[in-house]
Amino acid sequence: MDTGSMRVKAGGSLPTGPTALAALVAAVLLGLAAVAFVVADRGAATDAPLSGGAASGHYTAPRELGDKAAEAMRTVVREGGSRAPGAPADRAARTASPPPSDPLEAAPAEPSPAVGPLFYTGQGEPGHGCTASVVHSPRGDLVITAAHCVYQGGFRTDLAFVPGYRDGEAPYGVWVPTSVDISPEWAEDRDPDHDVAFLRVRRAGDGTPVEKVTGAERIRFSPDPDRPTRVIGYPVGDERPLACQNSTERFGRTQLRFPCEGLPNGTSGGPFLTDVDPATGLGTLTGVLGGHDEGGDERNSYSAYFGDHVAKLYARAAGTRA
């Protein structure tokens, strides 16, 4: 991107005078704006409260920061009574492959109980910038999203997850992290093949695991690439999710590609789901929107392929053995 910046030869000096100075200031500001736009594309805001980076990729969230985030969320959402997911549909309905969206473009969808926006509460009024979903784990407290949603040179310390969010309502409550796990490869150099994060979460004042409240997606490692898939996510500022259906395809050896238009900023971290139960909205998770170009472009979305490295990260986050 050409920012109109001035170039100075080595050993030379900057041009002087009011006109030159004004041009230089304008070029610097334009360049900074361009960088901010690129960094924020498809993911979270960048001027964020952060913890120190951790070479291990693990962050234990202080309880007081979680309570602070939960309190901030009370200014923007209404917490309602928990709705249990519907009864599972019969096997034939669960295994029927949905047709691709027609046109092949994301459209407004009903919220899914285990999927919701990831809010950032430390920059004025809370707002959501990514999407996350509950995945099955032994403790029932695990959520998955993209690493670029939670780590930007340090771990975000102001996160709140609202599953099933719709029109300002939090039907299953507000959940805040107790820990966050990413791969060291993401922390070190933002490797797109490691753009995955797991969060263990709690609800303020309540010890009930999130999975018992919302249900959970089943995670599948080393998935078949060419599967009918539903991707769902919350665009920045929107009160309801968008969803699109199509088949995934391999993009190189380490990524999945999902061709569909209209999945904008805020949908990063949204789940790639197969075998979705029409009664509960729950399915099998084979990826999260992120990876290549931290999510993609206007026509294609991506996910890091869930190979052994993601299985090991899941095991570490969930407290099990890979």
Coordinates of C-alpha atoms in Angstrom, one line a residue:
M1 CA 0.0 0.0 0.0
D2 CA 1.4 3.4 -1.0
T3 CA 1.2 5.8 1.9
G4 CA 2.8 8.6 0.0
S5 CA 5.8 8.6 2.5
M6 CA 9.0 10.5 1.8
R7 CA 12.2 8.6 1.3
V8 CA 15.6 9.9 2.5
K9 CA 18.9 8.6 1.1
A10 CA 21.3 7.1 3.5
G11 CA 23.5 9.9 5.0
G12 CA 21.1 12.5 3.7
S13 CA 18.9 14.9 5.7
L14 CA 15.1 15.5 5.9
P15 CA 13.7 18.3 3.9
T16 CA 13.0 21.4 5.9
G17 CA 10.4 24.3 5.9
P18 CA 6.8 24.5 6.8
T19 CA 5.5 22.8 3.6
A20 CA 7.9 19.9 3.9
L21 CA 7.2 19.4 7.6
A22 CA 3.5 19.4 7.0
A23 CA 3.8 16.8 4.3
L24 CA 6.0 14.6 6.5
V25 CA 3.5 14.7 9.4
A26 CA 0.7 13.9 7.0
A27 CA 2.6 11.0 5.5
V28 CA 3.5 9.6 8.9
L29 CA -0.2 9.8 10.1
L30 CA -1.4 8.2 6.9
G31 CA 1.1 5.4 7.2
L32 CA 0.1 4.7 10.8
A33 CA -3.5 4.6 9.8
A34 CA -2.7 2.1 7.1
V35 CA -0.8 -0.1 9.5
A36 CA -3.6 0.0 12.0
F37 CA -6.2 -1.0 9.3
V38 CA -4.1 -4.0 8.2
V39 CA -3.4 -5.2 11.7
A40 CA -7.1 -4.9 12.8
D41 CA -8.5 -6.6 9.7
R42 CA -10.8 -9.6 10.5
G43 CA -9.8 -9.6 14.1
A44 CA -9.7 -7.7 17.4
A45 CA -8.8 -4.1 18.1
T46 CA -5.1 -3.4 18.7
D47 CA -4.9 -0.6 21.3
A48 CA -5.8 -3.1 24.0
P49 CA -4.9 -3.9 27.6
L50 CA -2.4 -6.7 27.4
S51 CA -0.5 -9.0 29.8
G52 CA 3.2 -9.7 29.2
G53 CA 3.8 -12.3 26.5
A54 CA 4.6 -15.8 27.6
A55 CA 7.0 -18.0 25.7
S56 CA 5.0 -21.1 26.8
G57 CA 1.8 -19.8 25.3
H58 CA -0.1 -20.1 28.6
Y59 CA -1.8 -17.3 30.5
T60 CA -3.6 -17.6 33.9
A61 CA -6.2 -14.8 34.1
P62 CA -6.3 -13.0 37.5
R63 CA -9.7 -13.4 39.0
E64 CA -10.1 -9.6 39.6
L65 CA -9.7 -8.9 35.9
G66 CA -12.4 -11.4 35.0
D67 CA -14.8 -9.9 37.6
K68 CA -14.0 -6.5 36.2
A69 CA -14.8 -7.6 32.7
A70 CA -18.1 -9.3 33.8
E71 CA -19.1 -6.1 35.6
A72 CA -18.4 -4.0 32.5
M73 CA -20.6 -6.3 30.5
R74 CA -23.6 -5.5 32.6
T75 CA -23.7 -2.1 31.0
V76 CA -24.3 -3.5 27.5
V77 CA -26.1 -6.9 27.8
R78 CA -29.1 -8.2 29.6
E79 CA -28.5 -11.6 31.3
G80 CA -31.5 -13.9 30.9
G81 CA -32.4 -17.3 32.3
S82 CA -30.5 -20.2 30.8
R83 CA -32.2 -22.0 28.0
A84 CA -31.3 -25.6 27.6
P85 CA -30.4 -26.7 24.0
G86 CA -33.3 -28.5 22.3
A87 CA -33.6 -32.3 22.2
P88 CA -31.3 -33.9 19.6
A89 CA -32.8 -34.6 16.2
D90 CA -33.0 -38.2 14.9
R91 CA -29.8 -39.6 13.3
A92 CA -31.0 -39.1 9.7
A93 CA -31.6 -35.4 10.3
R94 CA -28.2 -35.0 12.0
T95 CA -26.3 -36.7 9.2
A96 CA -28.1 -35.1 6.3
S97 CA -25.7 -32.8 4.5
P98 CA -27.1 -29.3 4.1
P99 CA -26.8 -27.8 0.6
P100 CA -24.5 -24.9 -0.1
S101 CA -25.9 -21.5 0.5
D102 CA -27.5 -20.0 -2.6
P103 CA -26.3 -17.4 -3.3
L104 CA -22.9 -18.4 -1.9
E105 CA -22.9 -15.6 0.6
A106 CA -23.3 -15.3 4.4
A107 CA -26.8 -14.4 5.6
P108 CA -28.4 -13.6 9.0
A109 CA -28.9 -16.7 11.1
E110 CA -30.5 -17.8 14.3
P111 CA -28.0 -17.8 17.2
S112 CA -26.5 -21.1 18.2
P113 CA -26.3 -21.9 21.9
A114 CA -22.6 -22.7 22.0
V115 CA -21.5 -19.9 19.8
G116 CA -21.2 -16.2 20.7
P117 CA -19.2 -13.0 20.3
L118 CA -16.0 -12.4 22.1
F119 CA -16.2 -9.0 23.8
Y120 CA -13.4 -6.6 24.7
T121 CA -14.2 -4.6 27.8
G122 CA -11.1 -2.5 28.5
Q123 CA -11.4 0.2 25.9
G124 CA -14.5 2.3 26.9
E125 CA -17.9 0.7 26.2
P126 CA -17.5 -3.1 25.7
G127 CA -17.8 -4.2 22.1
H128 CA -17.3 -7.5 20.3
G129 CA -14.5 -8.1 17.7
C130 CA -14.3 -11.9 17.3
T131 CA -16.4 -15.0 17.7
A132 CA -15.8 -18.1 19.9
S133 CA -17.6 -21.4 20.7
V134 CA -17.8 -24.0 23.5
V135 CA -16.1 -27.3 22.7
H136 CA -16.5 -30.5 24.7
S137 CA -13.9 -31.1 27.4
P138 CA -13.6 -33.3 30.5
R139 CA -14.3 -30.2 32.8
G140 CA -16.9 -28.7 30.5
D141 CA -15.3 -25.2 30.6
L142 CA -13.5 -24.9 27.3
V143 CA -14.0 -22.4 24.5
I144 CA -12.1 -22.1 21.2
T145 CA -11.4 -19.1 19.0
A146 CA -8.5 -17.8 16.8
A147 CA -5.2 -16.9 18.5
H148 CA -5.1 -13.5 16.8
C149 CA -8.3 -12.7 18.8
V150 CA -6.7 -13.1 22.2
Y151 CA -2.9 -12.5 21.7
Q152 CA -1.4 -9.4 20.1
G153 CA 2.1 -9.2 21.5
G154 CA 0.5 -10.1 24.9
F155 CA -2.6 -11.8 26.1
R156 CA -5.8 -9.7 26.1
T157 CA -6.8 -9.2 29.7
D158 CA -10.4 -7.8 29.1
L159 CA -12.2 -10.7 27.4
A160 CA -15.8 -11.8 27.9
F161 CA -17.7 -14.5 26.0
V162 CA -21.5 -14.3 25.5
P163 CA -22.9 -17.6 24.0
G164 CA -26.2 -17.4 22.1
Y165 CA -26.0 -13.6 22.1
R166 CA -28.9 -11.8 20.3
D167 CA -30.1 -8.2 20.4
G168 CA -28.3 -7.3 23.6
E169 CA -29.4 -10.4 25.4
A170 CA -27.1 -12.9 27.1
P171 CA -29.4 -15.9 27.5
Y172 CA -26.7 -18.2 28.9
G173 CA -24.8 -15.5 30.9
V174 CA -21.4 -13.8 30.5
W175 CA -18.3 -16.0 30.8
V176 CA -14.8 -14.8 31.5
P177 CA -11.4 -16.6 31.1
T178 CA -9.6 -18.4 33.9
S179 CA -6.8 -19.3 31.5
V180 CA -5.8 -18.9 27.8
D181 CA -3.6 -21.3 25.8
I182 CA -2.0 -20.6 22.4
S183 CA 0.9 -22.3 20.6
P184 CA 4.4 -20.8 21.2
E185 CA 4.7 -20.6 17.4
W186 CA 1.9 -18.1 17.4
A187 CA 3.3 -16.1 20.3
E188 CA 6.7 -16.0 18.6
D189 CA 6.0 -15.1 15.0
R190 CA 2.2 -15.3 14.4
D191 CA 2.5 -18.6 12.4
P192 CA -0.9 -18.9 10.6
D193 CA -0.8 -22.7 11.0
H194 CA -1.1 -22.1 14.8
D195 CA -3.9 -19.5 14.7
V196 CA -6.0 -21.3 17.4
A197 CA -6.6 -20.5 21.0
F198 CA -8.4 -22.3 23.9
L199 CA -9.9 -20.5 26.8
R200 CA -11.1 -22.0 30.1
V201 CA -14.0 -19.9 31.3
R202 CA -16.2 -19.3 34.3
R203 CA -19.4 -17.4 35.0
A204 CA -19.1 -14.8 37.8
G205 CA -20.5 -16.0 41.0
D206 CA -21.4 -19.4 39.6
G207 CA -19.5 -22.7 39.5
T208 CA -21.6 -24.3 36.8
P209 CA -19.5 -25.4 33.7
V210 CA -20.5 -23.6 30.5
E211 CA -21.0 -26.9 28.7
K212 CA -23.8 -27.9 31.1
V213 CA -25.6 -24.6 30.2
T214 CA -25.1 -24.3 26.5
G215 CA -24.0 -27.8 25.3
A216 CA -20.8 -28.1 23.3
E217 CA -19.4 -28.7 19.8
R218 CA -17.4 -32.0 19.5
I219 CA -13.9 -31.2 18.2
R220 CA -12.4 -33.4 15.4
F221 CA -8.7 -33.6 14.7
S222 CA -7.3 -34.5 11.3
P223 CA -10.7 -34.0 9.7
D224 CA -11.5 -34.9 6.1
P225 CA -11.1 -31.7 4.1
D226 CA -14.0 -31.9 1.6
R227 CA -16.9 -31.9 4.0
P228 CA -20.2 -29.9 3.9
T229 CA -19.6 -27.2 6.5
R230 CA -21.4 -24.4 8.2
V231 CA -19.5 -21.3 9.4
I232 CA -21.1 -18.9 11.8
G233 CA -19.8 -15.7 13.3
Y234 CA -20.8 -12.3 14.6
P235 CA -19.7 -9.3 12.6
V236 CA -18.4 -6.3 14.5
G237 CA -21.3 -4.3 16.0
D238 CA -24.0 -6.7 14.8
E239 CA -26.6 -8.1 17.2
R240 CA -27.1 -11.4 15.4
P241 CA -24.8 -13.8 13.7
L242 CA -24.2 -14.5 10.0
A243 CA -23.8 -18.1 8.7
C244 CA -22.9 -19.7 5.4
Q245 CA -22.9 -23.3 4.2
N246 CA -20.4 -24.8 1.7
S247 CA -17.8 -27.5 1.5
T248 CA -14.3 -26.9 2.8
E249 CA -11.2 -27.7 0.7
R250 CA -7.5 -28.1 1.3
F251 CA -5.4 -25.0 0.9
G252 CA -1.9 -26.3 0.9
R253 CA -1.0 -28.9 3.4
T254 CA -1.7 -26.9 6.6
Q255 CA -4.9 -24.9 5.9
L256 CA -8.6 -25.3 5.1
R257 CA -10.4 -22.9 2.8
F258 CA -14.1 -22.1 2.9
P259 CA -15.3 -20.3 -0.2
C260 CA -18.2 -17.9 0.8
E261 CA -18.6 -14.2 0.5
G262 CA -19.8 -11.8 3.2
L263 CA -17.9 -13.0 6.4
P264 CA -16.5 -9.7 7.6
N265 CA -14.5 -8.4 10.6
G266 CA -15.7 -9.9 13.8
T267 CA -16.3 -13.4 12.4
S268 CA -12.7 -14.4 13.2
G269 CA -12.7 -17.4 15.5
G270 CA -16.1 -18.6 14.3
P271 CA -16.4 -22.4 14.2
F272 CA -16.3 -24.6 11.1
L273 CA -19.1 -27.1 11.8
T274 CA -20.1 -30.4 10.2
D275 CA -22.9 -32.7 11.1
V276 CA -24.9 -29.9 12.7
D277 CA -28.0 -31.1 14.6
P278 CA -30.9 -28.9 13.4
A279 CA -32.6 -29.2 16.8
T280 CA -29.7 -28.0 19.0
G281 CA -27.5 -26.1 16.6
L282 CA -24.5 -28.2 17.8
G283 CA -22.1 -30.0 15.6
T284 CA -18.6 -31.3 15.0
L285 CA -15.9 -28.6 15.0
T286 CA -13.2 -29.0 12.4
G287 CA -11.7 -25.5 12.3
V288 CA -12.0 -21.9 13.4
L289 CA -12.0 -18.9 11.1
G290 CA -8.4 -17.6 11.1
G291 CA -5.1 -18.9 9.7
H292 CA -4.1 -17.7 6.3
D293 CA -4.3 -13.9 6.2
E294 CA -5.8 -14.1 9.7
G295 CA -9.1 -15.2 8.3
G296 CA -9.2 -14.5 4.6
D297 CA -10.7 -11.9 2.2
E298 CA -14.1 -11.0 0.7
R299 CA -14.5 -14.4 -1.0
N300 CA -12.7 -17.0 1.1
S301 CA -12.3 -17.8 4.7
Y302 CA -9.6 -20.0 6.2
S303 CA -8.7 -22.1 9.2
A304 CA -5.5 -23.7 10.3
Y305 CA -5.8 -27.5 9.7
F306 CA -6.5 -29.3 13.0
G307 CA -3.6 -31.7 13.0
D308 CA -1.5 -33.1 15.8
H309 CA -0.3 -29.7 17.0
V310 CA -3.9 -28.5 17.6
A311 CA -4.7 -31.8 19.4
K312 CA -1.7 -31.3 21.7
L313 CA -2.8 -27.7 22.4
Y314 CA -6.3 -28.9 23.2
A315 CA -4.9 -31.5 25.6
R316 CA -2.8 -28.9 27.4
A317 CA -5.7 -26.4 27.7
A318 CA -8.2 -29.1 28.8
G319 CA -5.7 -30.7 31.3
T320 CA -5.7 -34.1 29.5
R321 CA -3.0 -36.0 27.7
A322 CA -2.7 -35.8 23.9

